[in-house]
Short mmCIF file of C-alpha atoms and ligand atoms in Angstrom, two decimals:
data_model
loop_
_atom_site.label_atom_id
_atom_site.label_comp_id
_atom_site.label_asym_id
_atom_site.label_seq_id
_atom_site.Cartn_x
_atom_site.Cartn_y
_atom_site.Cartn_z
CA MET K 1 306.24 -56.56 -20.36
CA PRO K 2 307.42 -53.23 -21.83
CA GLU K 3 304.78 -51.03 -23.47
CA PRO K 4 305.12 -50.72 -27.26
CA THR K 5 306.19 -47.26 -28.42
CA THR K 6 303.19 -45.00 -28.29
CA PRO K 7 301.83 -43.90 -31.65
CA LEU K 8 300.08 -40.55 -31.81
CA ILE K 9 296.70 -42.17 -31.50
CA GLU K 10 297.17 -45.20 -29.38
CA ARG K 11 293.56 -45.87 -28.60
CA PRO K 12 291.83 -43.21 -30.64
CA TRP K 13 288.34 -44.14 -29.56
CA GLU K 14 289.43 -43.28 -26.03
CA ASP K 15 291.49 -40.30 -27.04
CA VAL K 16 291.91 -37.51 -24.56
CA GLU K 17 292.19 -34.01 -25.90
CA ARG K 18 295.76 -32.96 -26.29
CA MET K 19 297.71 -30.03 -27.56
CA LEU K 20 299.80 -30.71 -30.65
CA ASP K 21 302.09 -28.46 -32.63
CA VAL K 22 301.12 -27.90 -36.26
CA ASP K 23 304.02 -29.87 -37.73
CA THR K 24 303.38 -32.97 -35.65
CA ALA K 25 299.69 -32.88 -36.46
CA LEU K 26 300.46 -32.47 -40.16
CA GLN K 27 302.95 -35.32 -40.13
CA HIS K 28 300.36 -37.55 -38.61
CA VAL K 29 297.66 -36.53 -41.09
CA LEU K 30 300.00 -37.04 -44.05
CA SER K 31 301.05 -40.49 -42.89
CA ALA K 32 297.49 -41.65 -43.55
CA PHE K 33 297.64 -40.78 -47.28
CA ALA K 34 299.39 -42.22 -50.32
CA PRO K 35 299.16 -41.55 -54.05
CA LEU K 36 295.91 -42.99 -55.43
CA GLU K 37 295.92 -45.68 -58.11
CA SER K 38 296.66 -44.70 -61.68
CA ILE K 39 294.12 -44.31 -64.46
CA SER K 40 294.41 -43.50 -68.12
CA VAL K 41 293.07 -40.05 -69.04
CA PRO K 42 292.82 -38.23 -72.38
CA LEU K 43 295.66 -35.76 -72.80
CA LEU K 44 293.60 -32.60 -72.41
CA ASP K 45 292.29 -33.77 -69.03
CA ALA K 46 295.79 -34.40 -67.72
CA THR K 47 297.07 -30.85 -67.22
CA GLY K 48 298.45 -30.46 -63.70
CA MET K 49 298.12 -34.17 -62.95
CA VAL K 50 301.03 -36.37 -61.91
CA LEU K 51 302.35 -39.05 -64.26
CA ALA K 52 302.16 -42.56 -62.86
CA ALA K 53 304.40 -44.15 -65.53
CA ASP K 54 307.23 -43.06 -67.82
CA VAL K 55 306.26 -42.10 -71.36
CA VAL K 56 308.63 -43.53 -73.97
CA ALA K 57 308.67 -42.32 -77.59
CA ARG K 58 307.49 -45.03 -79.95
CA ASP K 59 308.47 -42.95 -82.99
CA ASP K 60 311.10 -40.45 -84.01
CA VAL K 61 310.10 -36.79 -83.86
CA PRO K 62 310.05 -35.56 -86.53
CA PRO K 63 309.25 -38.97 -88.01
CA PHE K 64 311.00 -38.23 -91.34
CA ARG K 65 313.52 -35.84 -92.84
CA ASN K 66 311.65 -32.68 -93.89
CA SER K 67 311.95 -29.08 -94.93
CA ALA K 68 312.07 -26.36 -92.26
CA MET K 69 311.19 -23.64 -94.81
CA ASP K 70 309.18 -22.90 -97.91
CA GLY K 71 311.69 -22.90 -100.77
CA TYR K 72 313.56 -25.19 -103.15
CA ALA K 73 315.14 -28.52 -102.32
CA VAL K 74 318.55 -28.79 -103.97
CA ARG K 75 321.91 -30.47 -103.75
CA ALA K 76 324.08 -27.88 -101.99
CA ALA K 77 326.91 -28.67 -104.42
CA ASP K 78 324.76 -27.46 -107.34
CA THR K 79 324.52 -23.96 -105.82
CA ALA K 80 328.17 -23.69 -104.71
CA ALA K 81 328.94 -20.91 -107.16
CA ALA K 82 325.75 -18.88 -106.61
CA THR K 83 326.00 -15.17 -105.70
CA TRP K 84 323.56 -12.25 -105.89
CA SER K 85 325.13 -11.06 -109.11
CA ALA K 86 325.60 -14.52 -110.63
CA PRO K 87 322.77 -16.83 -109.48
CA SER K 88 322.70 -20.53 -110.24
CA GLN K 89 319.85 -21.52 -112.52
CA LEU K 90 318.19 -24.90 -111.94
CA PRO K 91 315.20 -26.56 -113.60
CA VAL K 92 312.23 -27.13 -111.27
CA ILE K 93 311.14 -30.72 -111.81
CA ALA K 94 308.36 -31.05 -109.23
CA TYR K 95 306.36 -29.51 -106.38
CA VAL K 96 306.18 -31.19 -102.93
CA ALA K 97 303.58 -30.19 -100.33
CA ALA K 98 303.39 -31.13 -96.63
CA GLY K 99 301.64 -34.49 -96.27
CA GLN K 100 302.54 -35.61 -99.78
CA ARG K 101 303.31 -39.31 -100.04
CA ASP K 102 304.99 -39.83 -103.41
CA VAL K 103 308.00 -37.58 -103.55
CA PRO K 104 310.13 -37.83 -106.67
CA PRO K 105 313.90 -38.11 -106.22
CA LEU K 106 316.13 -35.15 -107.04
CA ARG K 107 318.85 -35.71 -109.58
CA PRO K 108 322.02 -33.62 -109.77
CA GLY K 109 321.46 -30.15 -111.23
CA GLU K 110 317.71 -30.06 -110.42
CA ALA K 111 315.49 -28.22 -107.92
CA ILE K 112 312.15 -29.24 -106.36
CA ARG K 113 309.78 -26.62 -105.05
CA ILE K 114 309.02 -27.66 -101.44
CA MET K 115 306.79 -26.47 -98.58
CA THR K 116 307.56 -26.40 -94.84
CA GLY K 117 307.06 -29.85 -93.31
CA ALA K 118 307.14 -31.69 -96.65
CA PRO K 119 309.38 -34.78 -96.93
CA LEU K 120 312.79 -33.94 -98.34
CA PRO K 121 313.25 -35.61 -101.76
CA GLU K 122 315.89 -38.31 -101.93
CA GLY K 123 319.07 -36.83 -103.33
CA ALA K 124 318.47 -33.36 -101.89
CA ASP K 125 320.57 -32.19 -98.95
CA ALA K 126 319.49 -28.58 -98.49
CA VAL K 127 316.57 -26.20 -98.91
CA VAL K 128 317.03 -22.68 -100.25
CA ARG K 129 314.41 -20.25 -98.94
CA PHE K 130 312.11 -18.48 -101.37
CA GLU K 131 313.64 -15.18 -100.22
CA GLU K 132 316.97 -16.25 -101.71
CA THR K 133 315.53 -17.32 -105.03
CA ASP K 134 313.65 -15.85 -107.91
CA GLU K 135 310.73 -18.07 -108.73
CA SER K 136 309.39 -15.90 -111.49
CA GLY K 137 312.70 -16.71 -113.15
CA SER K 138 313.11 -17.28 -116.79
CA VAL K 139 311.63 -20.21 -118.54
CA GLY K 140 314.41 -22.63 -119.37
CA GLN K 141 315.05 -24.89 -122.23
CA ALA K 142 312.21 -26.99 -123.60
CA GLY K 143 309.72 -24.77 -121.79
CA ARG K 144 310.65 -26.06 -118.35
CA GLU K 145 310.35 -23.74 -115.38
CA THR K 146 313.61 -22.77 -113.69
CA VAL K 147 314.60 -21.09 -110.48
CA LEU K 148 317.42 -18.63 -109.87
CA VAL K 149 319.30 -19.34 -106.64
CA TYR K 150 321.15 -16.28 -105.30
CA ARG K 151 323.05 -17.86 -102.44
CA ALA K 152 325.22 -20.92 -102.07
CA ALA K 153 323.46 -23.44 -99.85
CA ARG K 154 325.40 -25.57 -97.38
CA PRO K 155 324.45 -29.19 -96.76
CA PHE K 156 321.67 -29.50 -94.11
CA ASP K 157 320.52 -25.87 -94.53
CA ASN K 158 316.82 -25.71 -93.53
CA VAL K 159 316.59 -29.47 -93.22
CA ARG K 160 315.03 -31.12 -90.17
CA GLU K 161 316.45 -34.59 -89.61
CA ALA K 162 314.28 -37.53 -88.52
CA GLY K 163 314.46 -37.87 -84.71
CA GLU K 164 316.15 -34.48 -84.42
CA ASP K 165 313.81 -33.41 -81.58
CA ILE K 166 313.13 -36.83 -80.01
CA ALA K 167 314.71 -40.13 -80.97
CA ARG K 168 312.55 -43.26 -80.77
CA GLY K 169 312.99 -44.96 -77.37
CA THR K 170 313.69 -41.73 -75.52
CA THR K 171 311.78 -41.16 -72.26
CA VAL K 172 309.91 -37.93 -72.92
CA ALA K 173 308.30 -37.62 -69.46
CA ARG K 174 309.03 -39.46 -66.25
CA ARG K 175 306.63 -40.74 -63.63
CA GLU K 176 306.06 -38.23 -60.80
CA HIS K 177 306.34 -35.40 -63.30
CA VAL K 178 303.57 -32.80 -63.07
CA LEU K 179 302.14 -32.46 -66.56
CA ARG K 180 302.21 -29.01 -68.17
CA PRO K 181 300.80 -28.04 -71.55
CA ALA K 182 304.11 -28.49 -73.39
CA ASP K 183 304.46 -31.99 -71.91
CA LEU K 184 301.07 -32.91 -73.33
CA GLY K 185 302.23 -31.72 -76.76
CA LEU K 186 305.38 -33.79 -76.42
CA ILE K 187 303.39 -36.87 -75.45
CA ALA K 188 300.99 -36.30 -78.35
CA SER K 189 303.92 -35.93 -80.74
CA VAL K 190 305.22 -39.38 -79.83
CA GLY K 191 301.81 -40.84 -80.61
CA GLU K 192 300.05 -41.27 -77.25
CA PRO K 193 296.42 -40.05 -77.05
CA SER K 194 296.22 -40.60 -73.30
CA VAL K 195 298.44 -40.79 -70.22
CA SER K 196 298.59 -42.77 -67.03
CA VAL K 197 298.19 -40.44 -64.03
CA HIS K 198 297.21 -40.76 -60.38
CA ARG K 199 293.46 -40.31 -60.26
CA ARG K 200 291.81 -37.36 -58.57
CA PRO K 201 290.58 -37.98 -55.04
CA VAL K 202 286.87 -37.65 -54.34
CA VAL K 203 286.47 -35.26 -51.43
CA ALA K 204 283.12 -35.25 -49.61
CA VAL K 205 282.37 -31.99 -47.81
CA LEU K 206 279.87 -31.95 -44.94
CA SER K 207 278.78 -28.95 -42.88
CA THR K 208 277.28 -29.47 -39.44
CA GLY K 209 275.11 -27.46 -37.07
CA ASN K 210 271.40 -26.94 -36.33
CA GLU K 211 271.91 -23.23 -36.94
CA VAL K 212 273.48 -23.65 -40.38
CA MET K 213 271.28 -23.12 -43.45
CA ALA K 214 272.03 -23.37 -47.14
CA PRO K 215 272.10 -20.10 -49.10
CA GLY K 216 268.82 -19.57 -50.92
CA GLU K 217 266.65 -20.63 -47.99
CA ASP K 218 264.93 -18.01 -45.83
CA LEU K 219 266.90 -17.31 -42.67
CA GLU K 220 265.01 -18.33 -39.56
CA PRO K 221 265.70 -16.72 -36.19
CA GLY K 222 269.03 -17.83 -34.84
CA THR K 223 270.29 -19.32 -38.08
CA ILE K 224 273.24 -18.45 -40.30
CA ARG K 225 274.31 -19.33 -43.79
CA ASP K 226 276.53 -22.26 -44.67
CA SER K 227 279.64 -20.70 -46.11
CA ASN K 228 282.08 -23.50 -45.24
CA SER K 229 280.77 -25.95 -47.85
CA PHE K 230 281.66 -23.49 -50.58
CA VAL K 231 285.03 -22.34 -49.31
CA LEU K 232 286.16 -25.89 -48.56
CA GLY K 233 284.60 -27.38 -51.69
CA ALA K 234 286.13 -24.73 -53.93
CA LEU K 235 289.54 -25.11 -52.32
CA ALA K 236 289.50 -28.89 -52.74
CA ARG K 237 288.48 -28.49 -56.36
CA ALA K 238 291.19 -25.88 -56.98
CA TRP K 239 293.75 -28.29 -55.53
CA GLY K 240 292.66 -30.98 -57.99
CA ALA K 241 290.00 -33.02 -56.17
CA ASP K 242 286.55 -34.05 -57.39
CA VAL K 243 284.21 -32.53 -54.84
CA ARG K 244 280.89 -33.81 -53.53
CA LEU K 245 278.89 -31.55 -51.26
CA ILE K 246 277.02 -33.76 -48.79
CA GLY K 247 275.02 -30.87 -47.36
CA ILE K 248 274.39 -29.81 -43.78
CA ALA K 249 273.92 -32.28 -40.94
CA CYS K 250 271.82 -31.36 -37.92
CA ASP K 251 273.39 -31.90 -34.55
CA THR K 252 271.69 -35.26 -34.05
CA VAL K 253 273.30 -38.65 -33.94
CA ALA K 254 270.93 -39.99 -36.59
CA ASP K 255 271.50 -37.22 -39.13
CA LEU K 256 275.25 -37.10 -38.66
CA THR K 257 275.58 -40.86 -38.90
CA GLY K 258 273.39 -40.94 -41.99
CA ARG K 259 275.38 -38.23 -43.78
CA LEU K 260 278.70 -39.78 -42.89
CA THR K 261 277.52 -43.11 -44.24
CA GLU K 262 276.59 -41.35 -47.47
CA ALA K 263 280.13 -39.99 -47.71
CA LYS K 264 281.92 -43.25 -46.96
CA ASP K 265 283.00 -44.10 -50.50
CA ALA K 266 284.91 -40.82 -50.86
CA ASP K 267 288.71 -40.71 -50.60
CA LEU K 268 288.48 -38.02 -47.93
CA ILE K 269 285.60 -36.74 -45.83
CA VAL K 270 285.90 -33.13 -44.68
CA THR K 271 283.50 -31.91 -42.02
CA SER K 272 283.25 -28.50 -40.43
CA GLY K 273 281.88 -27.62 -37.02
CA GLY K 274 281.14 -29.70 -33.98
CA VAL K 275 284.68 -30.46 -32.86
CA SER K 276 285.09 -27.70 -30.28
CA LEU K 277 284.08 -27.84 -26.62
CA GLY K 278 280.47 -26.64 -26.99
CA ASP K 279 277.67 -28.55 -25.31
CA PHE K 280 276.01 -29.48 -28.60
CA ASP K 281 279.15 -30.56 -30.33
CA LEU K 282 277.93 -34.04 -31.02
CA VAL K 283 280.11 -34.54 -34.05
CA LYS K 284 283.08 -35.76 -32.10
CA ASP K 285 281.00 -38.30 -30.19
CA VAL K 286 279.46 -39.64 -33.38
CA LEU K 287 282.88 -39.71 -35.07
CA LYS K 288 284.34 -41.66 -32.22
CA SER K 289 281.55 -44.22 -32.25
CA GLU K 290 281.66 -44.57 -36.06
CA GLY K 291 285.39 -44.88 -36.51
CA GLU K 292 288.85 -44.29 -35.17
CA ILE K 293 288.99 -40.58 -34.68
CA ALA K 294 291.15 -38.41 -32.46
CA ILE K 295 290.29 -34.85 -31.50
CA TRP K 296 293.34 -32.69 -31.17
CA GLN K 297 293.97 -29.21 -29.94
CA VAL K 298 296.49 -27.82 -32.40
CA ARG K 299 298.71 -24.87 -31.50
CA MET K 300 297.45 -22.63 -34.26
CA LYS K 301 295.34 -19.53 -34.71
CA PRO K 302 292.80 -19.34 -36.20
CA GLY K 303 291.75 -22.96 -35.77
CA LYS K 304 292.61 -25.12 -32.82
CA PRO K 305 290.26 -28.08 -32.53
CA LEU K 306 290.87 -30.61 -35.27
CA ALA K 307 289.57 -34.12 -35.66
CA PHE K 308 291.39 -36.71 -37.69
CA GLY K 309 290.99 -40.41 -38.25
CA HIS K 310 288.90 -42.85 -40.26
CA ILE K 311 285.25 -43.66 -40.71
CA GLY K 312 285.54 -47.26 -41.77
CA LEU K 313 288.44 -47.04 -44.22
CA THR K 314 287.81 -43.45 -45.27
CA PRO K 315 290.05 -40.74 -43.82
CA LEU K 316 288.13 -37.92 -42.15
CA LEU K 317 289.35 -34.43 -41.44
CA GLY K 318 287.11 -32.63 -38.97
CA LEU K 319 287.66 -28.89 -39.18
CA PRO K 320 286.45 -26.21 -36.76
CA GLY K 321 283.18 -24.47 -37.62
CA ASN K 322 284.33 -20.88 -37.73
CA PRO K 323 284.76 -20.11 -41.40
CA VAL K 324 288.32 -18.76 -41.34
CA ALA K 325 289.47 -21.39 -38.86
CA ALA K 326 288.01 -24.04 -41.17
CA ALA K 327 289.62 -22.57 -44.28
CA VAL K 328 293.06 -22.04 -42.71
CA SER K 329 293.05 -25.53 -41.18
CA PHE K 330 292.10 -26.93 -44.59
CA VAL K 331 294.98 -25.04 -46.24
CA ILE K 332 297.40 -26.42 -43.64
CA PHE K 333 296.14 -30.03 -43.39
CA GLY K 334 293.80 -30.67 -46.31
CA ARG K 335 295.85 -29.33 -49.19
CA PRO K 336 298.93 -31.50 -48.55
CA ALA K 337 296.72 -34.57 -48.07
CA ILE K 338 294.99 -33.96 -51.41
CA ARG K 339 298.30 -33.27 -53.13
CA LYS K 340 299.75 -36.47 -51.74
CA MET K 341 296.79 -38.47 -53.08
CA LEU K 342 297.32 -36.84 -56.47
CA GLY K 343 300.91 -38.12 -56.42
CA HIS K 344 302.67 -34.79 -55.92
CA GLU K 345 306.08 -35.09 -54.32
CA VAL K 346 305.98 -31.55 -53.01
CA THR K 347 303.17 -31.01 -50.56
CA GLU K 348 304.47 -27.82 -48.97
CA PRO K 349 302.63 -24.59 -49.71
CA ARG K 350 304.15 -21.84 -51.83
CA ILE K 351 305.98 -19.50 -49.49
CA GLU K 352 307.14 -15.92 -49.92
CA GLU K 353 309.47 -13.95 -47.65
CA VAL K 354 307.68 -10.80 -46.56
CA VAL K 355 308.14 -7.83 -44.25
CA ALA K 356 305.34 -7.13 -41.77
CA ALA K 357 303.90 -3.65 -42.22
CA ASP K 358 301.82 -3.65 -39.01
CA PRO K 359 302.36 -4.64 -35.37
CA ILE K 360 300.75 -7.98 -34.42
CA ASP K 361 300.12 -9.50 -31.00
CA ASN K 362 300.54 -13.24 -30.67
CA ARG K 363 300.17 -14.39 -27.09
CA GLY K 364 299.35 -17.98 -26.18
CA HIS K 365 302.16 -19.81 -27.99
CA ARG K 366 300.14 -20.62 -31.08
CA ARG K 367 301.28 -20.37 -34.68
CA HIS K 368 299.34 -17.43 -36.00
CA TYR K 369 298.30 -17.35 -39.65
CA VAL K 370 297.63 -13.68 -40.28
CA ARG K 371 295.51 -12.70 -43.27
CA VAL K 372 297.60 -10.19 -45.21
CA ARG K 373 297.61 -8.34 -48.48
CA LEU K 374 300.94 -8.36 -50.30
CA GLU K 375 302.37 -5.16 -51.69
CA PRO K 376 305.37 -5.71 -53.95
CA ALA K 377 308.01 -3.10 -53.11
CA ALA K 378 310.41 -1.90 -55.79
CA GLY K 379 313.85 -3.40 -55.13
CA GLY K 380 312.93 -4.66 -51.65
CA PRO K 381 311.06 -7.53 -50.06
CA THR K 382 307.29 -7.70 -50.38
CA LEU K 383 305.35 -5.77 -47.75
CA ALA K 384 302.56 -7.64 -45.91
CA ARG K 385 299.69 -5.51 -44.66
CA ILE K 386 296.95 -6.84 -42.39
CA ALA K 387 293.91 -7.56 -44.58
CA GLY K 388 291.30 -6.62 -41.96
CA GLU K 389 289.71 -7.95 -38.76
CA GLN K 390 291.43 -11.19 -37.78
CA GLY K 391 288.55 -12.94 -35.92
CA ALA K 392 288.14 -16.64 -36.71
CA GLY K 393 284.71 -15.98 -38.19
CA VAL K 394 285.57 -12.93 -40.28
CA LEU K 395 285.54 -14.32 -43.79
CA SER K 396 285.74 -10.91 -45.50
CA SER K 397 289.35 -10.43 -44.44
CA LEU K 398 290.23 -13.87 -45.81
CA ALA K 399 288.56 -12.92 -49.08
CA ALA K 400 290.68 -9.75 -49.10
CA ALA K 401 293.93 -11.58 -48.33
CA ASP K 402 296.66 -12.68 -50.74
CA ALA K 403 298.55 -14.72 -48.18
CA LEU K 404 298.68 -16.12 -44.66
CA MET K 405 301.67 -14.60 -42.88
CA ILE K 406 303.12 -17.02 -40.36
CA VAL K 407 303.90 -15.66 -36.90
CA PRO K 408 305.83 -18.41 -35.10
CA GLU K 409 304.62 -19.68 -31.72
CA GLU K 410 307.54 -18.13 -29.83
CA ILE K 411 307.05 -14.57 -31.13
CA GLU K 412 304.68 -12.71 -28.80
CA ARG K 413 304.72 -9.43 -30.64
CA VAL K 414 305.64 -8.68 -34.22
CA GLN K 415 307.12 -5.22 -34.77
CA PRO K 416 306.64 -3.54 -38.14
CA GLY K 417 309.67 -4.32 -40.32
CA THR K 418 310.01 -7.91 -39.09
CA CYS K 419 310.84 -10.45 -41.83
CA LEU K 420 308.43 -13.38 -41.86
CA ARG K 421 307.26 -16.10 -44.21
CA ALA K 422 303.83 -16.11 -45.83
CA ILE K 423 301.80 -18.88 -47.45
CA LEU K 424 300.56 -17.69 -50.82
CA LEU K 425 296.85 -18.27 -51.24
CA ASP K 426 296.94 -19.39 -54.83
CA TRP K 427 293.26 -19.74 -55.41
P1 LIG W 501 281.19 -25.06 -34.02
O1 LIG W 501 282.59 -25.48 -34.18
O2 LIG W 501 280.21 -26.05 -34.57
O3 LIG W 501 280.89 -24.71 -32.57
O4 LIG W 501 281.01 -23.74 -34.85
C1 LIG W 501 281.76 -22.59 -34.56
C2 LIG W 501 281.15 -21.39 -35.23
O5 LIG W 501 281.18 -21.55 -36.63
C3 LIG W 501 279.69 -21.17 -34.87
O6 LIG W 501 279.45 -19.79 -34.75
C4 LIG W 501 278.95 -21.72 -36.06
O7 LIG W 501 277.70 -21.14 -36.23
C5 LIG W 501 279.88 -21.38 -37.19
N1 LIG W 501 279.73 -22.33 -38.29
C6 LIG W 501 279.69 -23.66 -38.18
N2 LIG W 501 279.51 -24.24 -39.37
C7 LIG W 501 279.44 -23.24 -40.28
C8 LIG W 501 279.27 -23.19 -41.69
N3 LIG W 501 279.13 -24.31 -42.41
N4 LIG W 501 279.24 -21.98 -42.30
C9 LIG W 501 279.39 -20.86 -41.57
N5 LIG W 501 279.56 -20.85 -40.24
C10 LIG W 501 279.58 -22.01 -39.59
MG1 LIG W 502 278.27 -26.57 -34.45
#
């Protein structure tokens, strides 16, 4: 019988270590994610989130015909002869403010003093701005106030028609749209106090290693600080996830298993450390016994070992322990996964074309993500300067970097002046 076509992880629990290119690994990771279910959130909490349903206007915007200016509502025909030297004089029969309910009708030959946003009186077809009138004008017959109009109004002058901006029934925002502040205003103006969006994923972040200690504790001999929890947690939060820090697991089966169990109800578990070839790298063994996890060697630098699979039903991304390797791998694999769960169509990073300012060696056929600072050059492409030591554990150069410049696998040496692409680190 012929073998079925081999998926990437055929028998993950028996997976052998294999070398994968970044794009294949990413494709495989992404195939495990889909937009999360939709929830209704108050408008102000929806900025940057992705709409899960169209929003249709239930009312006209504006809902009624109103004045666009402070001035006098008139019939344009009654001002047809007005000029600066020979103004039309009209009796003012009423005042109308914004929000006023009972608005008297305007009869021919009359004016009504009106404020911006107030309903236009029936019978009026134009508003003359205060600037083109004289309100201190003479008192007319029978002691009635009058206004002098110095310019002939045309019908519809300074009048906002009902539905002029949005007609009832119009779709004001479509599903899959990423909500920006103006969209929220639009949705509010058609009467919706909340929107249906894809919910934020819960991302559980777990550090591993007997040597790793939380900041704030006294360092014991041979121990280091946990920096990964904070870099990875902050990145996930910046990308739109709700983050739970699970802490630091010791390299023991019991502790690792316990912490992973604690994280199981998350939408994504992110671990760091314990997936390389070290003798005490228990994580991969525990992962394999707890779920369907593959350990890959990805052709990238920094970062190479990467675990991916599921603990129960929860996807798990196992990043390398070295802080920059962990962060870069998370940018490459974690960000698109989180974006996909949030419902974003575009999961690719923001890229800028840059020119390398320094020579870079890249032997070993790995895609090299070089920490660079960007220097905008007048009239030319942006210059990318190495941001410091490029070791996989050197976090200070990542902190100093604006972007990760991509040196493709096949380029062994980058000469200064070479055009390359760089991933913008938009934290
Ligand atoms: P590992 O992949 O567990 O062998 O870790 C690789 C390197 O990263 C080791 O030097 C670890 O001490 C370091 N490392 C692992 N986890 C963390 C962490 N959470 N924060 C900072 N460094 C770490
Ligand atoms: Mg370790």
